[in-house]
Coordinates of N, CA and C and ligand atoms in Angstrom, one line a residue:
M173 N 10.4 -14.5 -17.4 CA 9.6 -13.4 -17.1 C 10.3 -12.3 -16.2
T174 N 10.4 -11.0 -16.7 CA 11.1 -10.1 -15.9 C 10.1 -9.8 -14.5
Q175 N 10.6 -9.1 -13.7 CA 9.9 -8.6 -12.5 C 8.7 -7.8 -12.9
D176 N 9.0 -7.0 -13.9 CA 8.1 -5.8 -14.3 C 6.9 -6.7 -15.1
E177 N 7.4 -7.7 -15.9 CA 6.1 -8.7 -16.5 C 5.4 -9.2 -15.5
I178 N 6.0 -9.6 -14.4 CA 5.2 -10.3 -13.3 C 4.2 -9.3 -12.6
K179 N 4.7 -8.1 -12.4 CA 4.0 -6.9 -11.9 C 2.8 -6.5 -12.8
K180 N 3.1 -6.6 -14.0 CA 2.1 -6.3 -15.1 C 0.8 -7.4 -15.0
S181 N 1.2 -8.7 -14.8 CA 0.3 -9.7 -14.8 C -0.7 -9.6 -13.6
V182 N -0.2 -9.3 -12.5 CA -1.0 -9.0 -11.2 C -1.8 -7.7 -11.3
G183 N -1.3 -6.8 -12.0 CA -2.0 -5.5 -12.2 C -3.1 -5.7 -13.1
W184 N -3.0 -6.4 -14.1 CA -4.1 -6.6 -15.0 C -5.0 -7.7 -14.5
A185 N -4.7 -8.5 -13.6 CA -5.5 -9.5 -13.0 C -6.4 -8.9 -12.0
A186 N -5.9 -7.8 -11.6 CA -6.9 -7.2 -10.6 C -8.0 -6.6 -11.1
L187 N -8.3 -6.3 -12.6 CA -9.2 -6.0 -13.1 C -10.6 -6.7 -12.9
Q188 N -10.4 -8.0 -12.6 CA -11.6 -8.9 -12.3 C -12.5 -8.5 -11.1
Y189 N -11.9 -7.6 -10.2 CA -12.4 -7.3 -9.1 C -13.3 -5.9 -9.4
V190 N -13.1 -5.3 -10.5 CA -13.7 -3.9 -10.8 C -15.1 -4.1 -11.2
Q191 N -15.9 -3.4 -10.4 CA -17.4 -3.6 -11.0 C -17.8 -2.6 -11.8
T192 N -18.8 -2.7 -12.7 CA -19.1 -1.6 -13.5 C -20.0 -0.5 -12.8
S193 N -19.8 0.8 -13.2 CA -20.3 1.8 -12.5 C -19.9 2.3 -11.1
T194 N -18.7 1.8 -10.9 CA -18.2 2.2 -9.5 C -17.2 3.2 -9.4
I195 N -16.6 3.7 -8.6 CA -15.5 4.6 -8.2 C -14.4 3.6 -7.6
V196 N -13.3 3.5 -8.2 CA -12.2 2.6 -7.7 C -11.1 3.4 -7.1
G197 N -10.6 2.8 -5.9 CA -9.6 3.5 -5.2 C -8.2 2.9 -5.8
V198 N -7.1 3.9 -6.1 CA -5.9 3.4 -6.9 C -4.7 3.7 -6.0
G199 N -3.9 2.9 -5.9 CA -2.6 2.9 -5.1 C -1.5 3.7 -5.9
T200 N -0.4 3.6 -5.3 CA 0.8 4.1 -6.0 C 2.0 3.2 -6.3
G201 N 2.9 3.4 -7.3 CA 4.0 2.5 -7.5 C 3.9 1.7 -8.7
S202 N 5.1 1.0 -9.0 CA 5.3 0.4 -10.3 C 4.0 -0.6 -10.5
T203 N 3.7 -1.2 -9.4 CA 2.7 -2.4 -9.8 C 1.3 -1.7 -9.9
A204 N 1.0 -0.9 -9.0 CA -0.2 0.0 -9.0 C -0.3 0.8 -10.5
N205 N 0.8 1.0 -11.1 CA 1.0 1.7 -12.5 C 0.2 0.7 -13.5
H206 N 0.4 -0.4 -13.4 CA 0.2 -1.4 -14.3 C -1.4 -1.6 -14.3
F207 N -2.0 -1.5 -12.8 CA -3.4 -1.6 -12.7 C -4.1 -0.5 -13.3
I208 N -3.3 0.6 -13.3 CA -4.1 1.9 -13.7 C -4.0 1.9 -15.5
D209 N -3.1 1.2 -15.9 CA -3.2 0.8 -17.4 C -4.3 -0.1 -17.7
A210 N -4.4 -1.0 -16.8 CA -5.5 -2.0 -17.0 C -6.9 -1.3 -16.8
L211 N -6.9 -0.5 -15.9 CA -8.2 0.4 -15.5 C -8.6 1.3 -16.8
G212 N -7.7 1.7 -17.6 CA -7.9 2.6 -18.7 C -8.6 1.9 -19.9
S213 N -8.3 0.4 -19.9 CA -9.1 -0.3 -20.8 C -10.4 -0.6 -20.5
V214 N -10.8 -0.2 -19.3 CA -12.4 -0.4 -18.9 C -13.1 1.1 -18.5
K215 N -12.4 2.2 -18.9 CA -12.7 3.5 -18.3 C -14.1 3.9 -18.7
H216 N -14.7 3.3 -19.8 CA -16.1 3.8 -20.0 C -17.1 3.0 -19.2
Q217 N -16.6 1.9 -18.4 CA -17.5 1.1 -17.6 C -17.4 1.7 -16.2
I218 N -16.6 2.6 -15.7 CA -16.5 3.0 -14.6 C -16.8 4.3 -14.3
K219 N -17.2 4.7 -13.1 CA -17.5 6.2 -12.8 C -16.2 7.0 -12.7
G220 N -15.2 6.5 -12.2 CA -14.1 7.4 -12.0 C -12.9 6.5 -10.9
A221 N -12.0 7.4 -10.6 CA -11.0 6.8 -9.5 C -10.8 7.9 -8.5
V222 N -10.4 7.3 -7.3 CA -9.8 8.0 -6.2 C -8.4 7.7 -6.1
S223 N -7.5 8.7 -6.2 CA -6.2 8.4 -6.4 C -5.4 8.7 -5.0
S224 N -4.3 7.9 -4.9 CA -3.6 8.0 -3.4 C -2.3 9.0 -3.7
S225 N -2.0 9.4 -4.9 CA -0.8 10.3 -5.1 C -1.0 11.1 -6.4
K226 N -0.1 12.1 -6.4 CA 0.0 13.1 -7.6 C 0.4 12.3 -8.9
V227 N 1.4 11.3 -8.7 CA 1.9 10.5 -9.7 C 0.8 9.7 -10.4
S228 N 0.1 9.0 -9.4 CA -1.0 8.0 -10.0 C -2.2 9.0 -10.5
S229 N -2.3 10.1 -9.9 CA -3.5 11.3 -10.5 C -3.0 11.6 -11.8
M230 N -1.8 11.9 -12.0 CA -1.5 12.2 -13.5 C -1.6 11.2 -14.5
K231 N -1.2 9.9 -14.1 CA -1.2 8.7 -15.0 C -2.8 8.4 -15.3
L232 N -3.6 8.6 -14.4 CA -5.2 8.4 -14.4 C -5.7 9.4 -15.4
K233 N -5.4 10.7 -15.2 CA -5.9 11.9 -16.0 C -5.4 11.5 -17.6
K234 N -4.1 11.3 -17.9 CA -3.5 10.9 -19.1 C -4.3 9.8 -19.7
L235 N -4.9 9.1 -18.9 CA -5.6 8.0 -19.7 C -7.2 8.3 -19.8
G236 N -7.5 9.4 -19.3 CA -9.0 9.8 -19.4 C -9.9 9.3 -18.4
I237 N -9.5 8.9 -17.2 CA -10.1 8.3 -16.2 C -10.3 9.5 -15.2
P238 N -11.7 9.7 -15.0 CA -12.0 10.9 -14.2 C -11.6 10.7 -12.7
L239 N -11.1 11.7 -12.0 CA -10.6 11.7 -10.8 C -11.7 12.2 -9.8
V240 N -11.8 11.6 -8.7 CA -13.0 11.7 -7.7 C -12.3 12.2 -6.4
D241 N -12.6 13.2 -5.8 CA -12.1 13.6 -4.4 C -12.7 12.6 -3.5
L242 N -11.9 12.1 -2.5 CA -12.2 11.2 -1.7 C -13.3 11.6 -0.8
N243 N -13.3 13.0 -0.3 CA -14.3 13.5 0.3 C -15.7 13.3 -0.2
A244 N -15.8 13.2 -1.4 CA -17.1 13.3 -2.1 C -17.9 11.7 -2.1
V245 N -17.0 10.8 -1.6 CA -17.7 9.5 -1.4 C -17.7 9.0 -0.1
D246 N -18.7 8.3 0.3 CA -18.8 7.6 1.7 C -17.9 6.3 1.7
M247 N -18.0 5.7 0.6 CA -17.5 4.2 0.7 C -17.1 3.9 -0.8
L248 N -15.8 3.2 -0.8 CA -15.5 2.8 -2.1 C -15.7 1.2 -2.0
D249 N -16.1 0.6 -3.3 CA -16.0 -0.8 -3.3 C -14.7 -1.6 -3.2
L250 N -13.7 -0.9 -3.8 CA -12.6 -1.6 -4.2 C -11.3 -0.6 -4.1
Y251 N -10.3 -1.1 -3.5 CA -8.8 -0.3 -3.4 C -8.0 -1.4 -4.0
V252 N -7.1 -0.9 -4.8 CA -6.1 -2.0 -5.5 C -4.8 -1.1 -5.5
D253 N -4.0 -2.0 -4.7 CA -2.5 -1.3 -4.5 C -1.4 -2.2 -4.3
G254 N -0.3 -1.8 -4.4 CA 0.9 -2.7 -4.2 C 1.4 -2.7 -2.8
A255 N 2.4 -3.3 -2.5 CA 3.0 -3.5 -1.0 C 4.6 -3.6 -1.1
D256 N 5.0 -3.3 0.0 CA 6.6 -3.6 0.1 C 6.8 -5.0 0.7
E257 N 6.1 -5.3 1.6 CA 5.9 -6.7 2.1 C 4.5 -7.1 2.5
I258 N 4.3 -8.5 2.4 CA 2.9 -8.9 2.9 C 3.2 -10.2 3.6
N259 N 2.5 -10.4 4.6 CA 2.5 -11.7 5.2 C 1.4 -12.5 5.1
P260 N 1.3 -13.8 5.5 CA 0.1 -14.6 5.2 C -1.0 -14.2 5.8
Y261 N -0.8 -13.3 6.8 CA -2.2 -12.7 7.6 C -2.8 -11.4 6.8
M262 N -2.1 -11.3 5.8 CA -2.5 -10.1 4.8 C -2.0 -8.8 5.7
H263 N -1.0 -8.7 6.5 CA -0.6 -7.5 7.1 C 0.5 -7.1 6.1
M264 N 0.6 -5.7 5.9 CA 1.6 -5.2 4.9 C 2.5 -4.1 5.5
I265 N 3.6 -4.1 4.9 CA 4.5 -2.7 4.9 C 4.3 -2.0 3.8
K266 N 4.0 -0.8 3.7 CA 3.7 0.0 2.5 C 4.4 1.5 2.8
G267 N 4.6 2.1 1.7 CA 5.1 3.5 1.9 C 6.5 3.8 1.2
G268 N 7.0 2.6 0.6 CA 8.2 2.7 -0.1 C 8.2 4.0 -1.1
G269 N 7.0 4.2 -1.8 CA 6.9 5.3 -2.5 C 6.5 6.7 -1.8
A270 N 6.4 6.6 -0.6 CA 6.0 7.7 0.3 C 4.7 8.3 0.2
A271 N 3.7 7.4 -0.2 CA 2.3 7.8 -0.3 C 1.5 7.1 0.7
L272 N 2.2 6.9 1.8 CA 1.5 5.7 2.8 C 0.3 6.5 3.5
T273 N 0.3 7.7 3.6 CA -1.0 8.5 4.3 C -2.1 8.5 3.5
H274 N -2.0 8.9 2.4 CA -3.2 8.8 1.5 C -3.7 7.3 1.1
E275 N -2.7 6.4 1.0 CA -3.1 5.1 0.8 C -3.8 4.5 2.0
K276 N -3.2 4.8 3.4 CA -4.1 4.3 4.5 C -5.6 4.9 4.5
I277 N -5.8 6.2 4.3 CA -6.7 6.8 4.3 C -7.9 6.1 3.3
I278 N -7.5 5.9 2.1 CA -8.2 5.3 1.0 C -8.7 3.8 1.5
A279 N -7.6 3.1 1.9 CA -7.8 1.7 2.3 C -8.9 1.6 3.4
A280 N -9.0 2.7 4.3 CA -9.9 2.8 5.3 C -11.5 2.9 4.9
V281 N -11.4 3.4 3.7 CA -12.8 3.9 3.2 C -13.3 2.6 2.2
A282 N -12.6 1.7 2.0 CA -12.7 0.7 0.9 C -13.2 -0.6 1.6
R283 N -14.3 -1.1 0.9 CA -14.8 -2.4 1.4 C -13.9 -3.6 1.2
K284 N -13.2 -3.5 -0.1 CA -12.3 -4.8 -0.3 C -10.9 -4.0 -0.8
F285 N -9.8 -4.7 0.0 CA -8.5 -4.0 -0.5 C -7.9 -5.3 -1.2
V286 N -7.6 -5.0 -2.5 CA -6.9 -6.1 -3.3 C -5.3 -5.6 -3.4
C287 N -4.5 -6.5 -2.9 CA -3.0 -6.2 -2.9 C -2.2 -7.0 -4.1
I288 N -1.7 -6.2 -4.9 CA -0.9 -6.7 -6.0 C 0.6 -6.8 -6.0
V289 N 1.2 -7.9 -5.9 CA 2.6 -7.9 -5.6 C 3.2 -9.2 -6.4
D290 N 4.6 -9.0 -6.5 CA 5.2 -10.1 -7.1 C 5.6 -11.0 -5.9
A291 N 6.0 -12.3 -6.0 CA 6.3 -13.1 -4.9 C 7.5 -12.9 -4.1
S292 N 8.4 -12.0 -4.5 CA 9.5 -11.6 -3.5 C 8.8 -10.7 -2.4
K293 N 7.7 -10.2 -2.4 CA 7.2 -9.5 -1.3 C 6.5 -10.2 -0.3
L294 N 6.2 -11.5 -0.6 CA 5.5 -12.3 0.5 C 6.5 -13.0 1.4
V295 N 6.3 -12.6 2.9 CA 7.3 -12.9 3.9 C 6.5 -13.7 4.9
D296 N 7.2 -14.4 5.7 CA 6.5 -15.1 7.0 C 6.6 -14.0 8.1
M297 N 7.5 -13.1 8.2 CA 7.6 -12.1 9.2 C 7.9 -10.7 8.6
L298 N 7.1 -9.8 8.8 CA 7.5 -8.4 8.4 C 8.7 -7.8 8.9
G299 N 9.3 -6.8 8.2 CA 10.5 -6.2 8.9 C 11.7 -6.2 8.3
N300 N 11.9 -6.9 7.2 CA 12.9 -7.0 6.5 C 13.1 -5.7 5.7
F301 N 11.9 -5.4 5.1 CA 11.8 -3.9 4.4 C 11.7 -3.0 5.5
P302 N 12.5 -1.9 5.3 CA 12.5 -0.7 6.5 C 11.1 -0.2 6.5
L303 N 10.5 0.0 7.6 CA 9.2 0.4 8.0 C 9.1 2.1 7.9
P304 N 8.5 2.6 6.7 CA 8.3 4.0 6.6 C 7.4 4.5 7.6
V305 N 7.8 5.7 8.2 CA 7.0 6.4 9.2 C 6.9 7.8 8.7
E306 N 5.7 8.3 8.4 CA 5.6 9.9 8.1 C 5.4 10.6 9.2
V307 N 6.2 11.7 9.4 CA 6.5 12.4 10.7 C 6.5 13.9 10.4
V308 N 5.7 14.6 11.2 CA 5.7 16.0 11.2 C 7.2 16.5 11.5
P309 N 7.7 17.4 10.6 CA 9.1 17.7 10.7 C 9.8 18.0 12.1
T310 N 9.0 18.8 12.9 CA 9.7 19.2 14.2 C 9.7 18.0 15.2
A311 N 9.0 17.0 14.8 CA 8.8 15.8 15.9 C 10.0 14.7 15.3
R312 N 10.9 15.0 14.4 CA 11.7 14.2 13.8 C 12.5 13.3 14.9
S313 N 13.1 14.1 15.8 CA 14.1 13.5 16.8 C 13.4 12.7 17.8
L314 N 12.2 13.4 18.2 CA 11.5 12.6 19.3 C 11.1 11.2 18.8
V315 N 10.5 11.4 17.5 CA 10.0 10.0 16.9 C 11.1 9.1 16.7
A316 N 12.2 9.4 16.3 CA 13.4 8.6 16.1 C 13.8 8.0 17.3
R317 N 13.8 8.8 18.5 CA 14.1 8.2 19.8 C 13.2 7.1 20.0
E318 N 11.9 7.4 19.9 CA 10.9 6.4 20.2 C 11.0 5.1 19.4
L319 N 11.4 5.3 18.2 CA 11.5 3.9 17.3 C 12.7 3.1 17.7
V320 N 13.8 4.0 18.4 CA 14.8 3.0 18.7 C 14.4 2.4 20.0
R321 N 13.7 3.0 20.9 CA 13.1 2.4 22.1 C 12.3 1.2 21.7
L322 N 11.7 1.1 20.7 CA 10.7 0.1 20.3 C 11.5 -1.0 19.4
G323 N 12.8 -0.8 19.3 CA 13.7 -1.9 18.8 C 14.1 -1.7 17.3
S324 N 14.2 -0.5 16.7 CA 14.5 -0.4 15.4 C 15.8 0.6 15.2
I325 N 16.2 0.8 13.9 CA 17.2 1.7 13.9 C 16.6 2.7 12.8
P326 N 16.0 4.0 13.1 CA 15.5 4.8 12.1 C 16.4 5.5 11.3
K327 N 16.1 5.7 10.1 CA 16.9 6.5 9.2 C 16.0 7.5 8.5
Y328 N 16.7 8.8 8.5 CA 15.9 10.0 7.8 C 15.9 9.6 6.3
R329 N 14.8 9.6 5.6 CA 14.8 9.4 4.0 C 15.1 10.8 3.5
Q330 N 16.4 10.9 3.0 CA 17.0 12.3 2.6 C 16.2 12.6 1.3
G331 N 16.1 13.9 1.1 CA 15.4 14.6 0.2 C 13.9 14.3 -0.3
I332 N 13.3 13.7 0.8 CA 11.9 13.3 0.6 C 11.1 14.2 1.3
I333 N 10.2 15.0 0.9 CA 8.9 15.6 1.5 C 7.6 15.1 1.0
T334 N 6.8 14.5 1.8 CA 5.6 14.0 1.4 C 4.7 15.0 0.7
E335 N 3.5 14.6 0.1 CA 2.6 15.4 -0.2 C 2.0 16.4 0.8
N336 N 2.0 15.7 2.0 CA 1.5 16.7 3.1 C 2.6 17.4 3.8
G337 N 3.8 17.6 3.3 CA 4.9 18.4 3.7 C 5.5 17.8 4.9
N338 N 5.4 16.7 5.0 CA 6.0 16.0 6.1 C 7.5 15.1 5.7
I339 N 8.1 14.5 6.7 CA 9.3 13.8 6.1 C 9.0 12.2 6.6
I340 N 10.0 11.5 6.0 CA 9.8 9.9 6.2 C 11.0 9.5 7.2
L341 N 10.8 8.8 8.1 CA 11.7 8.0 8.9 C 11.4 6.6 8.4
D342 N 12.6 5.9 7.9 CA 12.6 4.4 7.7 C 13.2 3.7 8.8
A343 N 12.4 3.0 9.4 CA 12.8 2.0 10.5 C 13.2 0.7 10.2
H344 N 14.6 0.7 10.2 CA 15.4 -0.6 10.0 C 15.4 -1.6 11.1
N345 N 15.5 -2.9 10.7 CA 16.0 -3.9 11.7 C 14.7 -4.3 12.7
F346 N 13.6 -3.9 12.2 CA 12.4 -4.4 13.1 C 12.0 -5.8 12.9
K347 N 11.8 -6.6 13.9 CA 11.3 -7.8 13.8 C 9.8 -7.6 14.2
I348 N 8.9 -7.7 13.2 CA 7.6 -7.4 13.6 C 6.9 -8.7 13.9
V349 N 6.9 -9.0 15.3 CA 6.3 -10.1 15.8 C 4.5 -10.0 15.8
N350 N 4.3 -8.8 16.2 CA 2.8 -8.6 16.4 C 2.5 -7.2 15.6
P351 N 2.3 -7.3 14.4 CA 2.0 -5.9 13.4 C 1.0 -5.3 14.1
I352 N -0.3 -5.7 14.5 CA -1.3 -5.0 15.0 C -0.8 -4.0 16.1
E353 N -0.1 -4.7 17.2 CA 0.2 -4.0 18.3 C 1.4 -2.8 18.0
L354 N 2.2 -3.2 17.2 CA 3.1 -2.3 16.9 C 2.7 -1.0 16.1
E355 N 1.7 -1.3 15.2 CA 1.1 -0.3 14.5 C 0.4 0.7 15.5
A356 N -0.2 0.2 16.4 CA -0.9 1.0 17.3 C 0.2 1.7 18.3
Q357 N 1.3 1.0 18.6 CA 2.3 1.8 19.4 C 3.0 3.0 18.8
I358 N 3.2 2.7 17.4 CA 4.1 3.8 16.7 C 2.9 4.9 16.5
N359 N 1.6 4.7 16.1 CA 0.5 5.6 16.0 C 0.5 6.4 17.0
N360 N 0.8 5.9 18.4 CA 0.6 6.8 19.7 C 1.7 7.8 19.9
I361 N 2.8 7.7 19.0 CA 3.9 8.5 19.3 C 3.6 10.0 18.8
P362 N 3.5 10.9 19.5 CA 3.3 12.4 19.1 C 4.1 12.8 18.1
G363 N 3.5 13.4 16.8 CA 4.2 13.6 15.7 C 4.2 12.5 14.6
V364 N 3.6 11.5 14.9 CA 3.6 10.3 13.8 C 2.4 10.8 13.1
V365 N 2.5 10.9 11.9 CA 1.2 11.1 10.9 C 0.6 9.8 10.6
T366 N 1.7 8.9 10.1 CA 1.1 7.5 9.7 C 2.2 6.6 9.6
V367 N 2.0 5.4 10.1 CA 3.0 4.2 10.1 C 2.7 3.5 9.0
G368 N 3.6 3.0 8.1 CA 3.5 2.2 6.9 C 3.1 0.6 7.2
L369 N 2.6 0.4 8.4 CA 2.2 -0.9 8.8 C 0.6 -0.9 8.7
F370 N 0.3 -1.8 7.6 CA -1.2 -1.8 7.5 C -1.8 -3.2 7.9
A371 N -1.8 -3.2 9.1 CA -2.4 -4.5 10.0 C -3.7 -4.5 10.3
R372 N -4.0 -3.3 11.1 CA -5.5 -3.2 11.7 C -6.3 -3.3 10.4
R373 N -6.0 -2.7 9.4 CA -6.8 -2.7 8.0 C -5.7 -3.2 7.0
G374 N -5.8 -4.5 7.0 CA -4.9 -5.3 6.1 C -5.4 -5.5 4.7
A375 N -4.9 -6.3 4.0 CA -5.7 -6.6 2.5 C -6.6 -7.6 2.8
D376 N -7.7 -7.7 1.9 CA -8.5 -8.8 2.0 C -8.2 -9.8 0.8
I377 N -7.6 -9.5 -0.1 CA -7.3 -10.4 -1.1 C -5.7 -10.2 -1.6
A378 N -4.9 -11.1 -1.8 CA -3.5 -10.5 -2.3 C -3.4 -11.5 -3.6
L379 N -3.0 -10.7 -4.7 CA -2.6 -11.6 -6.0 C -1.1 -11.6 -6.0
I380 N -0.5 -12.6 -5.9 CA 0.9 -13.1 -5.7 C 1.4 -13.5 -7.2
G381 N 2.1 -12.6 -7.8 CA 2.6 -13.2 -9.1 C 3.9 -13.7 -9.2
S382 N 4.2 -14.6 -9.9 CA 5.4 -15.2 -10.1 C 5.5 -15.9 -11.5
E383 N 6.6 -16.4 -12.0 CA 6.7 -16.9 -13.4 C 5.8 -18.2 -13.6
H384 N 5.4 -18.6 -12.4 CA 4.4 -19.9 -12.5 C 3.1 -19.6 -12.5
G385 N 2.7 -18.2 -12.5 CA 1.3 -17.8 -12.4 C 0.9 -17.0 -11.3
I386 N -0.4 -16.8 -11.1 CA -0.6 -16.0 -10.0 C -1.4 -16.8 -8.9
K387 N -1.1 -16.6 -7.6 CA -1.9 -17.1 -6.4 C -2.5 -16.2 -5.9
I388 N -3.7 -16.5 -5.8 CA -4.8 -15.8 -4.9 C -4.9 -16.1 -3.5
I389 N -4.5 -15.1 -2.5 CA -4.5 -15.6 -1.1 C -5.4 -14.8 -0.4
Q390 N -6.2 -15.3 0.3 CA -7.2 -14.7 1.3 C -6.9 -15.3 2.6
K391 N -6.3 -14.5 3.6 CA -5.8 -14.9 4.9 C -4.8 -16.2 4.6
K392 N -5.2 -17.2 5.3 CA -4.3 -18.5 5.3 C -4.7 -19.4 4.2
C393 N -5.7 -19.0 3.5 CA -6.1 -19.8 2.3 C -5.5 -19.7 0.9
V394 N -4.9 -20.5 0.2 CA -4.3 -20.4 -1.0 C -5.0 -20.9 -2.1
I395 N -5.4 -20.4 -3.2 CA -5.9 -20.9 -4.3 C -5.0 -20.6 -5.6
N396 N -4.6 -21.8 -6.2 CA -3.8 -21.6 -7.4 C -4.6 -21.4 -8.7
T397 N -4.1 -20.6 -9.4 CA -5.0 -20.2 -10.8 C -4.0 -20.7 -12.1
Ligands
5RP165 C1 3.9 3.4 -2.2 C2 3.6 2.0 -1.9 C3 3.8 0.9 -2.9 O1 2.7 0.1 -3.0 C4 5.0 0.0 -2.6 O2 6.1 0.7 -2.3 C5 5.3 -1.1 -3.7 O3 5.7 -0.5 -4.8 P1 5.9 -1.3 -6.2 O4 4.5 -1.7 -6.7 O5 6.6 -0.2 -7.0 O6 6.9 -2.4 -5.9 O7 3.3 1.5 -0.7 O8 3.8 4.2 -1.0

């Protein structure tokens, strides 16, 4: 199986969490794209979707899935998205696709966050993948200095402006021993819009795909399917 076929398998498997007549939160990325395709197959059974990026919105529109503004809903039953890394405590690094701010907002409004990844994303300790931080452009140097002070090597993501008009610093070489604490520390730096650590609000369920099948993980508990 190719990596994309594995991503497809978890994208379609996430359909089991979609309830009829609900509005579904939808993430961004190659794995989330497979979930959007799957959602298209049940589009007449749902009310619509809240999207985390322009790219996902375009795909949803093409499939005829109604787009709903997040401000029009109090709560979502479900948010489905990929991740760049996830640990057994369901903390994640996200933002490889630069959509981290909208992703974090939607995750905060969702009752259930289902993370869909291939097995290469499951790690014991987060930090091998450079941690994305969305930053107001004028605060770039200040935030970079603070990220160095916290133990990383920040790199400016060239040529990327987020949908909110900001830049991304990717913090390399972090050994993230305490994700919840680090998330709060980075959030406290003036000029930081969003850090791609999803620890305070992690995933509730992770579907981890490999050529051997899909493992469903809920915190430390592993169920083989
Ligand atoms: C986008 C994200 C994605 O979920 C993450 O980058 C994983 O992407 P992919 O499914 O393409 O591997 O956080 O901002």
